[in-house]
Short mmCIF file of C-alpha atoms in Angstrom, two decimals:
data_model
loop_
_atom_site.label_atom_id
_atom_site.label_comp_id
_atom_site.label_asym_id
_atom_site.label_seq_id
_atom_site.Cartn_x
_atom_site.Cartn_y
_atom_site.Cartn_z
CA ASP A 1 15.30 -18.83 5.18
CA VAL A 2 11.90 -17.74 6.35
CA LYS A 3 9.21 -19.70 4.68
CA VAL A 4 5.57 -18.70 4.54
CA THR A 5 3.32 -21.15 2.74
CA GLN A 6 -0.29 -20.86 1.71
CA SER A 7 -2.59 -23.81 1.24
CA SER A 8 -3.56 -23.16 -2.38
CA ARG A 9 -2.12 -21.17 -5.25
CA TYR A 10 -5.42 -20.99 -7.12
CA LEU A 11 -8.93 -21.59 -5.79
CA VAL A 12 -12.34 -21.45 -7.43
CA LYS A 13 -15.45 -21.37 -5.23
CA ARG A 14 -19.14 -20.69 -5.66
CA THR A 15 -21.14 -17.88 -4.13
CA GLY A 16 -22.29 -18.74 -0.63
CA GLU A 17 -19.64 -21.35 0.05
CA LYS A 18 -17.54 -21.22 3.19
CA VAL A 19 -13.91 -20.83 2.22
CA PHE A 20 -10.81 -21.53 4.28
CA LEU A 21 -7.42 -20.09 3.36
CA GLU A 22 -4.54 -21.38 5.42
CA CYS A 23 -1.13 -19.88 6.06
CA VAL A 24 1.80 -21.52 7.81
CA GLN A 25 5.14 -19.97 8.75
CA ASP A 26 8.18 -21.87 9.98
CA MET A 27 10.19 -19.13 11.72
CA ASP A 28 8.39 -18.89 15.04
CA HIS A 29 7.09 -15.40 14.21
CA GLU A 30 4.67 -13.79 16.60
CA ASN A 31 2.87 -11.59 14.08
CA MET A 32 0.80 -12.80 11.14
CA PHE A 33 -1.28 -10.89 8.62
CA TRP A 34 -3.86 -11.41 5.90
CA TYR A 35 -4.10 -8.97 2.98
CA ARG A 36 -6.02 -8.83 -0.22
CA GLN A 37 -4.58 -7.18 -3.29
CA ASP A 38 -6.66 -5.77 -6.10
CA PRO A 39 -5.58 -3.73 -9.15
CA GLY A 40 -5.58 -0.03 -8.34
CA LEU A 41 -6.29 -0.61 -4.65
CA GLY A 42 -2.96 -1.95 -3.48
CA LEU A 43 -2.50 -4.16 -0.43
CA ARG A 44 -5.33 -3.91 2.06
CA LEU A 45 -5.10 -5.42 5.52
CA ILE A 46 -7.98 -7.71 6.44
CA TYR A 47 -6.93 -9.06 9.85
CA PHE A 48 -3.77 -9.52 11.81
CA SER A 49 -2.66 -11.44 14.86
CA TYR A 50 0.18 -10.65 17.23
CA ASP A 51 -0.13 -13.76 19.39
CA VAL A 52 -1.87 -17.10 19.53
CA LYS A 53 -5.64 -16.66 19.86
CA MET A 54 -5.23 -12.88 19.52
CA LYS A 55 -6.63 -11.10 16.49
CA GLU A 56 -7.33 -7.57 15.42
CA LYS A 57 -9.34 -6.15 12.59
CA GLY A 58 -7.52 -4.47 9.77
CA ASP A 59 -8.97 -2.01 7.30
CA ILE A 60 -11.47 -4.30 5.55
CA PRO A 61 -12.60 -7.09 7.92
CA GLU A 62 -16.22 -7.27 6.76
CA GLY A 63 -17.15 -10.68 5.42
CA TYR A 64 -14.03 -12.33 6.86
CA SER A 65 -12.98 -14.00 10.07
CA VAL A 66 -9.70 -15.51 11.22
CA SER A 67 -8.39 -18.20 13.49
CA ARG A 68 -5.02 -18.62 15.15
CA GLU A 69 -4.97 -21.69 17.35
CA LYS A 70 -1.24 -22.35 16.92
CA LYS A 71 1.60 -19.89 16.59
CA GLU A 72 2.64 -21.07 13.14
CA ARG A 73 -0.80 -21.15 11.53
CA PHE A 74 -3.18 -18.33 10.65
CA SER A 75 -6.40 -19.10 8.82
CA LEU A 76 -8.65 -16.72 6.91
CA ILE A 77 -12.30 -17.71 6.64
CA LEU A 78 -14.84 -16.37 4.20
CA GLU A 79 -18.11 -17.26 5.93
CA SER A 80 -20.23 -16.95 2.78
CA ALA A 81 -18.17 -16.20 -0.30
CA SER A 82 -19.34 -13.46 -2.61
CA THR A 83 -18.16 -12.41 -6.06
CA ASN A 84 -16.66 -9.20 -4.69
CA GLN A 85 -14.25 -11.33 -2.67
CA THR A 86 -12.56 -12.50 -5.86
CA SER A 87 -9.01 -11.33 -5.30
CA MET A 88 -5.39 -12.23 -4.60
CA TYR A 89 -4.96 -13.09 -0.92
CA LEU A 90 -1.54 -12.69 0.65
CA CYS A 91 -0.40 -13.92 4.03
CA ALA A 92 2.61 -12.46 5.80
CA SER A 93 4.47 -12.94 9.05
CA SER A 94 6.98 -10.93 11.06
CA PRO A 95 8.93 -11.30 14.28
CA ILE A 96 8.69 -8.95 17.21
CA ALA A 97 11.79 -6.88 16.53
CA GLY A 98 10.86 -3.36 17.44
CA LYS A 99 10.88 -0.99 14.53
CA TYR A 100 12.72 -3.37 12.20
CA ASN A 101 9.74 -5.62 11.61
CA GLU A 102 10.13 -6.86 8.09
CA GLN A 103 7.10 -8.76 6.87
CA PHE A 104 7.70 -11.96 4.91
CA PHE A 105 5.04 -12.86 2.39
CA GLY A 106 3.66 -16.16 1.21
CA PRO A 107 3.17 -16.88 -2.51
CA GLY A 108 -0.48 -15.81 -2.48
CA THR A 109 -3.79 -17.49 -3.25
CA ARG A 110 -5.77 -16.28 -6.22
CA LEU A 111 -9.40 -16.84 -5.29
CA THR A 112 -12.19 -16.70 -7.83
CA VAL A 113 -15.78 -16.71 -6.59
CA LEU A 114 -18.33 -17.60 -9.26
CA GLN B 1 -5.53 12.04 2.39
CA LYS B 2 -4.08 8.56 2.14
CA GLU B 3 -1.62 7.58 4.84
CA VAL B 4 1.03 6.47 2.36
CA GLU B 5 1.00 7.86 -1.15
CA GLN B 6 2.89 6.81 -4.25
CA ASN B 7 2.54 7.75 -7.88
CA SER B 8 1.13 4.65 -9.57
CA GLY B 9 3.14 5.27 -12.75
CA PRO B 10 4.17 3.63 -14.90
CA LEU B 11 7.60 5.16 -14.56
CA SER B 12 9.59 4.35 -17.66
CA VAL B 13 13.39 4.66 -17.75
CA PRO B 14 15.99 3.44 -20.25
CA GLU B 15 18.37 0.69 -19.29
CA GLY B 16 21.36 2.05 -17.38
CA ALA B 17 19.56 5.15 -16.11
CA ILE B 18 18.70 6.04 -12.52
CA ALA B 19 15.13 5.30 -11.50
CA SER B 20 13.72 7.47 -8.72
CA LEU B 21 10.67 6.26 -6.82
CA ASN B 22 8.97 8.48 -4.28
CA CYS B 23 6.63 8.00 -1.35
CA THR B 24 5.03 10.44 1.08
CA TYR B 25 3.41 9.63 4.39
CA SER B 26 1.02 11.53 6.63
CA ASP B 27 1.89 10.46 10.19
CA ARG B 28 4.78 12.40 11.69
CA GLY B 29 5.23 9.64 14.24
CA SER B 30 6.09 7.04 11.59
CA GLN B 31 9.27 5.33 12.60
CA SER B 32 10.33 2.77 10.00
CA PHE B 33 10.07 2.69 6.24
CA PHE B 34 10.27 -0.26 3.90
CA TRP B 35 10.61 -0.74 0.16
CA TYR B 36 9.22 -3.94 -1.33
CA ARG B 37 9.50 -5.13 -4.92
CA GLN B 38 6.69 -7.14 -6.48
CA TYR B 39 7.02 -8.85 -9.83
CA SER B 40 3.83 -9.50 -11.76
CA GLY B 41 2.03 -12.52 -10.34
CA LYS B 42 4.43 -12.83 -7.42
CA SER B 43 4.37 -11.75 -3.79
CA PRO B 44 6.24 -8.74 -2.41
CA GLU B 45 9.84 -9.12 -1.30
CA LEU B 46 11.80 -6.68 0.84
CA ILE B 47 14.51 -4.62 -0.84
CA MET B 48 15.46 -2.22 1.93
CA PHE B 49 14.31 -0.60 5.12
CA ILE B 50 15.38 2.72 6.64
CA TYR B 51 14.60 4.42 9.92
CA SER B 52 17.10 7.30 10.22
CA ASN B 53 17.17 10.51 8.24
CA GLY B 54 19.58 10.45 5.34
CA ASP B 55 20.67 7.84 2.84
CA LYS B 56 21.13 4.11 3.09
CA GLU B 57 22.86 2.28 0.28
CA ASP B 58 22.77 -1.39 -0.67
CA GLY B 59 24.35 -2.24 -3.99
CA ARG B 60 22.49 -0.44 -6.76
CA PHE B 61 19.74 0.64 -4.38
CA THR B 62 19.68 3.75 -2.19
CA ALA B 63 16.88 4.60 0.20
CA GLN B 64 16.52 8.23 1.25
CA LEU B 65 14.50 9.43 4.22
CA ASN B 66 13.51 12.99 5.05
CA LYS B 67 11.32 12.99 8.15
CA ALA B 68 10.87 16.76 8.19
CA SER B 69 9.30 16.65 4.73
CA GLN B 70 7.70 13.25 5.35
CA TYR B 71 8.97 11.51 2.28
CA VAL B 72 11.03 8.48 1.52
CA SER B 73 12.51 7.61 -1.85
CA LEU B 74 14.22 4.71 -3.55
CA LEU B 75 16.91 5.25 -6.16
CA ILE B 76 17.91 2.42 -8.47
CA ARG B 77 21.20 3.06 -10.24
CA ASP B 78 22.13 1.39 -13.53
CA SER B 79 18.54 0.20 -13.99
CA GLN B 80 18.13 -3.19 -15.64
CA PRO B 81 15.14 -4.71 -17.43
CA SER B 82 14.98 -7.18 -14.54
CA ASP B 83 14.17 -4.24 -12.24
CA SER B 84 10.82 -3.87 -14.03
CA ALA B 85 8.28 -4.47 -11.28
CA THR B 86 5.93 -2.70 -8.91
CA TYR B 87 7.64 -1.06 -5.93
CA LEU B 88 5.66 -0.80 -2.72
CA CYS B 89 6.46 1.71 0.00
CA ALA B 90 5.43 0.67 3.53
CA VAL B 91 5.45 2.58 6.78
CA MET B 92 5.40 1.41 10.37
CA ASN B 93 3.68 3.59 12.94
CA PRO B 94 3.94 3.05 16.68
CA PRO B 95 3.23 0.89 18.54
CA SER B 96 5.59 -1.40 16.70
CA ASN B 97 4.98 -4.62 18.63
CA THR B 98 2.19 -5.69 16.26
CA GLY B 99 4.42 -5.36 13.22
CA LYS B 100 1.63 -3.68 11.31
CA LEU B 101 2.70 -1.89 8.12
CA ILE B 102 0.77 0.58 6.03
CA PHE B 103 1.37 0.11 2.32
CA GLY B 104 1.17 2.56 -0.52
CA GLN B 105 -0.49 1.51 -3.76
CA GLY B 106 2.85 0.96 -5.46
CA THR B 107 4.69 2.46 -8.43
CA THR B 108 5.14 0.41 -11.57
CA LEU B 109 8.63 0.72 -13.02
CA GLN B 110 9.41 -0.19 -16.61
CA VAL B 111 13.05 -0.38 -17.65
CA LYS B 112 13.37 -0.38 -21.42
CA PRO B 113 16.36 -2.12 -23.07
#
């Protein structure tokens, strides 16, 4: 079974802190994604990566950065956390399989910024 | 116009009925379509994907794709209370090598005993 794990289930941080969210997948997938999910706004793509050290901006990259030094690990960084970044953060991965690219999701990290 | 649109609901059906969930998309070049189920507080999990016009059945679930009309639907037969969840429609546009999906906002389904 594909397993995508995220470093924390719940996280509370203070405004201005630098926050690291980590995601690890164990199925040798090339593609990895970071989303945030907010009520009424659905899943919004922050960043994605289709190869080691490669990254592309999604729909809402402002205030975030990412790092992918190893194939299995994709980190989301909030450089200076703000209250409007309080959200559920979901990581996903998928193989390169043409048009059948199912994304597998991690359990999510609920981040609260005070 | 949003790229992938779903009625947010809630859609309420009695137990045993057929639940019909709909999704429209704006890009005629879209090539693959996915239905995810998300229980409250949990992450999305894939139910079905479809890429050819017509119907695709898997147990109580049937996905229907009509590329000419740019809609995809999910039918759930013999709905159960355990089907109560939010259903997310996702679309893949070319190029497909990045695996990027565009998600709708989801439809909340309530199945009443």
